[in-house]
PDB file of C-alpha atoms in Angstrom:
ATOM      1  CA  MET W   1      -9.176  -5.878  17.801  1.00 84.00           C
ATOM      2  CA  GLU W   2     -10.518  -7.907  14.889  1.00 88.00           C
ATOM      3  CA  GLN W   3     -13.118  -5.208  14.202  1.00 92.00           C
ATOM      4  CA  TYR W   4     -10.355  -2.605  13.956  1.00 92.00           C
ATOM      5  CA  PHE W   5      -8.319  -4.667  11.486  1.00 91.00           C
ATOM      6  CA  SER W   6     -11.448  -5.510   9.495  1.00 94.00           C
ATOM      7  CA  ALA W   7     -12.481  -1.835   9.289  1.00 95.00           C
ATOM      8  CA  THR W   8      -8.959  -0.789   8.301  1.00 94.00           C
ATOM      9  CA  GLN W   9      -8.751  -3.474   5.624  1.00 95.00           C
ATOM     10  CA  LYS W  10     -12.117  -2.396   4.214  1.00 96.00           C
ATOM     11  CA  MET W  11     -10.968   1.249   4.180  1.00 96.00           C
ATOM     12  CA  GLU W  12      -7.778   0.313   2.330  1.00 95.00           C
ATOM     13  CA  GLN W  13      -9.759  -1.706  -0.233  1.00 96.00           C
ATOM     14  CA  GLU W  14     -12.451   0.920  -0.832  1.00 96.00           C
ATOM     15  CA  VAL W  15     -10.443   4.143  -0.778  1.00 96.00           C
ATOM     16  CA  MET W  16      -8.825   3.908  -4.185  1.00 95.00           C
ATOM     17  CA  PHE W  17      -8.361   7.675  -4.655  1.00 95.00           C
ATOM     18  CA  PRO W  18      -7.475   9.192  -1.269  1.00 95.00           C
ATOM     19  CA  SER W  19      -7.069  12.622  -2.865  1.00 95.00           C
ATOM     20  CA  LEU W  20     -10.882  12.797  -3.104  1.00 95.00           C
ATOM     21  CA  LEU W  21     -10.823  13.211   0.680  1.00 95.00           C
ATOM     22  CA  ARG W  22      -8.847  16.480   0.522  1.00 95.00           C
ATOM     23  CA  GLY W  23     -10.841  19.400   1.868  1.00 93.00           C
ATOM     24  CA  VAL W  24     -13.616  17.100   3.137  1.00 92.00           C
ATOM     25  CA  PHE W  25     -14.168  17.321   6.869  1.00 90.00           C
ATOM     26  CA  PRO W  26     -15.655  14.667   9.185  1.00 84.00           C
ATOM     27  CA  GLN W  27     -19.398  14.508   9.638  1.00 76.00           C
ATOM     28  CA  ASP W  28     -21.297  11.962  11.719  1.00 57.00           C
ATOM     29  CA  GLY W  29     -19.465   9.514  13.941  1.00 51.00           C
ATOM     30  CA  ALA W  30     -16.392  11.705  14.289  1.00 53.00           C
ATOM     31  CA  ASP W  31     -15.254  13.259  17.520  1.00 53.00           C
ATOM     32  CA  PRO W  32     -14.687  16.984  16.835  1.00 51.00           C
ATOM     33  CA  ALA W  33     -12.207  17.172  19.707  1.00 52.00           C
ATOM     34  CA  THR W  34      -9.936  14.604  18.065  1.00 55.00           C
ATOM     35  CA  SER W  35     -10.480  15.732  14.491  1.00 50.00           C
ATOM     36  CA  GLY W  36      -9.380  19.328  15.032  1.00 65.00           C
ATOM     37  CA  SER W  37      -8.942  20.964  11.655  1.00 74.00           C
ATOM     38  CA  ALA W  38      -7.759  17.814   9.881  1.00 87.00           C
ATOM     39  CA  ASP W  39      -9.584  16.905   6.710  1.00 93.00           C
ATOM     40  CA  LEU W  40     -10.412  13.296   5.869  1.00 95.00           C
ATOM     41  CA  TYR W  41      -7.303  12.968   3.708  1.00 96.00           C
ATOM     42  CA  GLU W  42      -5.085  13.761   6.705  1.00 95.00           C
ATOM     43  CA  ARG W  43      -7.148  11.400   8.842  1.00 94.00           C
ATOM     44  CA  TYR W  44      -6.807   8.672   6.179  1.00 95.00           C
ATOM     45  CA  GLN W  45      -3.022   9.104   6.197  1.00 95.00           C
ATOM     46  CA  LEU W  46      -2.993   8.947  10.002  1.00 94.00           C
ATOM     47  CA  LEU W  47      -5.153   5.814  10.132  1.00 94.00           C
ATOM     48  CA  LYS W  48      -2.908   4.097   7.570  1.00 93.00           C
ATOM     49  CA  ALA W  49       0.190   5.067   9.581  1.00 93.00           C
ATOM     50  CA  ILE W  50      -1.302   3.766  12.836  1.00 92.00           C
ATOM     51  CA  LYS W  51      -2.126   0.283  11.519  1.00 91.00           C
ATOM     52  CA  PRO W  52       1.499  -0.946  11.247  1.00 91.00           C
ATOM     53  CA  MET W  53       2.233   0.466  14.696  1.00 88.00           C
ATOM     54  CA  VAL W  54      -0.666  -1.540  16.142  1.00 87.00           C
ATOM     55  CA  GLU W  55       0.500  -4.662  14.284  1.00 84.00           C
ATOM     56  CA  ARG W  56       4.111  -4.205  15.464  1.00 84.00           C
ATOM     57  CA  GLY W  57       2.913  -3.568  18.988  1.00 79.00           C
ATOM     58  CA  LEU W  58       1.014  -6.826  19.019  1.00 68.00           C
ATOM     59  CA  ALA W  59       3.950  -8.700  17.516  1.00 68.00           C
ATOM     60  CA  SER W  60       6.381  -7.320  20.078  1.00 68.00           C
ATOM     61  CA  VAL W  61       4.057  -8.339  22.917  1.00 63.00           C
ATOM     62  CA  THR W  62       3.740 -11.913  21.615  1.00 62.00           C
ATOM     63  CA  ASP W  63       7.494 -12.164  20.871  1.00 67.00           C
ATOM     64  CA  GLN W  64       8.545 -11.381  24.441  1.00 60.00           C
ATOM     65  CA  SER W  65       9.344 -14.440  26.470  1.00 51.00           C
ATOM     66  CA  PRO W  66       9.437 -14.584  30.255  1.00 53.00           C
ATOM     67  CA  THR W  67      13.090 -15.632  30.199  1.00 50.00           C
ATOM     68  CA  SER W  68      14.112 -12.446  28.400  1.00 48.00           C
ATOM     69  CA  ASN W  69      12.799 -10.343  31.275  1.00 50.00           C
ATOM     70  CA  ASP W  70      15.436  -9.741  33.966  1.00 51.00           C
ATOM     71  CA  ASP W  71      12.719  -9.175  36.566  1.00 51.00           C
ATOM     72  CA  ALA W  72      11.027 -12.505  35.892  1.00 48.00           C
ATOM     73  CA  ASN W  73      13.024 -14.338  38.556  1.00 49.00           C
ATOM     74  CA  ALA W  74      12.976 -11.526  41.099  1.00 52.00           C
ATOM     75  CA  ALA W  75      10.763 -11.813  44.147  1.00 51.00           C
ATOM     76  CA  PRO W  76       7.589  -9.766  43.645  1.00 54.00           C
ATOM     77  CA  ASP W  77       7.084  -6.698  45.797  1.00 56.00           C
ATOM     78  CA  ASP W  78       3.763  -7.220  47.570  1.00 56.00           C
ATOM     79  CA  GLY W  79       2.775  -3.558  47.186  1.00 60.00           C
ATOM     80  CA  ILE W  80       3.366  -3.560  43.447  1.00 63.00           C
ATOM     81  CA  ASP W  81       2.157  -7.124  42.850  1.00 65.00           C
ATOM     82  CA  GLY W  82      -1.192  -6.484  44.512  1.00 64.00           C
ATOM     83  CA  ASN W  83      -1.782  -3.586  42.158  1.00 87.00           C
ATOM     84  CA  LEU W  84      -0.764  -5.367  38.920  1.00 89.00           C
ATOM     85  CA  GLU W  85      -4.221  -6.699  38.129  1.00 87.00           C
ATOM     86  CA  GLU W  86      -5.768  -3.255  38.576  1.00 89.00           C
ATOM     87  CA  ARG W  87      -3.073  -1.598  36.433  1.00 89.00           C
ATOM     88  CA  LEU W  88      -3.414  -4.216  33.713  1.00 88.00           C
ATOM     89  CA  SER W  89      -7.184  -3.811  33.707  1.00 89.00           C
ATOM     90  CA  HIS W  90      -6.808  -0.032  33.418  1.00 91.00           C
ATOM     91  CA  HIS W  91      -4.411  -0.312  30.455  1.00 91.00           C
ATOM     92  CA  MET W  92      -6.522  -2.952  28.707  1.00 90.00           C
ATOM     93  CA  ASN W  93      -9.603  -0.736  29.061  1.00 92.00           C
ATOM     94  CA  GLY W  94      -7.628   2.178  27.646  1.00 94.00           C
ATOM     95  CA  LEU W  95      -6.387   0.096  24.725  1.00 91.00           C
ATOM     96  CA  GLN W  96      -9.904  -1.154  24.034  1.00 92.00           C
ATOM     97  CA  GLN W  97     -11.206   2.434  23.999  1.00 94.00           C
ATOM     98  CA  VAL W  98      -8.475   3.570  21.601  1.00 94.00           C
ATOM     99  CA  LEU W  99      -9.180   0.652  19.255  1.00 93.00           C
ATOM    100  CA  THR W 100     -12.928   1.376  19.429  1.00 95.00           C
ATOM    101  CA  ASP W 101     -12.291   5.031  18.544  1.00 95.00           C
ATOM    102  CA  LEU W 102      -9.962   4.083  15.689  1.00 94.00           C
ATOM    103  CA  THR W 103     -12.569   1.635  14.368  1.00 95.00           C
ATOM    104  CA  LYS W 104     -15.313   4.291  14.491  1.00 95.00           C
ATOM    105  CA  ASN W 105     -13.102   6.809  12.713  1.00 94.00           C
ATOM    106  CA  THR W 106     -12.121   4.281  10.056  1.00 95.00           C
ATOM    107  CA  LYS W 107     -15.731   3.275   9.398  1.00 96.00           C
ATOM    108  CA  ALA W 108     -16.878   6.923   9.262  1.00 94.00           C
ATOM    109  CA  LEU W 109     -14.120   7.761   6.780  1.00 96.00           C
ATOM    110  CA  THR W 110     -15.007   4.786   4.576  1.00 96.00           C
ATOM    111  CA  ARG W 111     -18.720   5.739   4.643  1.00 95.00           C
ATOM    112  CA  ARG W 112     -17.939   9.330   3.697  1.00 95.00           C
ATOM    113  CA  TYR W 113     -15.663   8.194   0.858  1.00 96.00           C
ATOM    114  CA  SER W 114     -18.479   6.002  -0.487  1.00 95.00           C
ATOM    115  CA  GLN W 115     -20.833   9.006  -0.332  1.00 94.00           C
ATOM    116  CA  ILE W 116     -18.330  11.106  -2.290  1.00 95.00           C
ATOM    117  CA  LEU W 117     -18.103   8.418  -4.975  1.00 95.00           C
ATOM    118  CA  GLU W 118     -21.905   8.232  -5.176  1.00 94.00           C
ATOM    119  CA  GLU W 119     -22.098  12.016  -5.589  1.00 92.00           C
ATOM    120  CA  ILE W 120     -19.499  11.875  -8.366  1.00 90.00           C
ATOM    121  CA  ASN W 121     -21.347   9.039 -10.121  1.00 90.00           C
ATOM    122  CA  LEU W 122     -24.681  10.869  -9.833  1.00 88.00           C
ATOM    123  CA  GLY W 123     -23.069  14.029 -11.206  1.00 82.00           C
ATOM    124  CA  GLU W 124     -21.618  12.150 -14.184  1.00 78.00           C
ATOM    125  CA  GLY W 125     -24.964  10.475 -14.863  1.00 72.00           C
ATOM    126  CA  GLN W 126     -26.747  13.842 -14.984  1.00 71.00           C
ATOM    127  CA  SER W 127     -24.125  15.510 -17.185  1.00 64.00           C
ATOM    128  CA  SER W 128     -24.221  12.754 -19.791  1.00 59.00           C
ATOM    129  CA  SER W 129     -28.002  13.063 -20.229  1.00 54.00           C
TER     130      SER W 129
END
């Protein structure tokens, strides 16, 4: 989780001109199945929109207290209770995979943005000579 927030923070700090990402499509480190036809600008907007949702999701989980849950005092159903650990493990693995994918996408976008800036700087250096 910390890696995701760190990668997102770095992306937000480095990508000063998101419009440079328009018409640029993912290269290495991007899953073509998830990228579809979205350019890096659209992906940047999506990654920025997802961050607050992840933060709110974490806050809502930590804000819930056992007393606010009506089912907290109910007797557990043995069939359901025996399966809770397995279900929780499944969902935690899924969440971890999503966060890993988001982190990879964020890092790939930031790398590509840095490459674009380097290309622009090299182009300006050659034209001023």
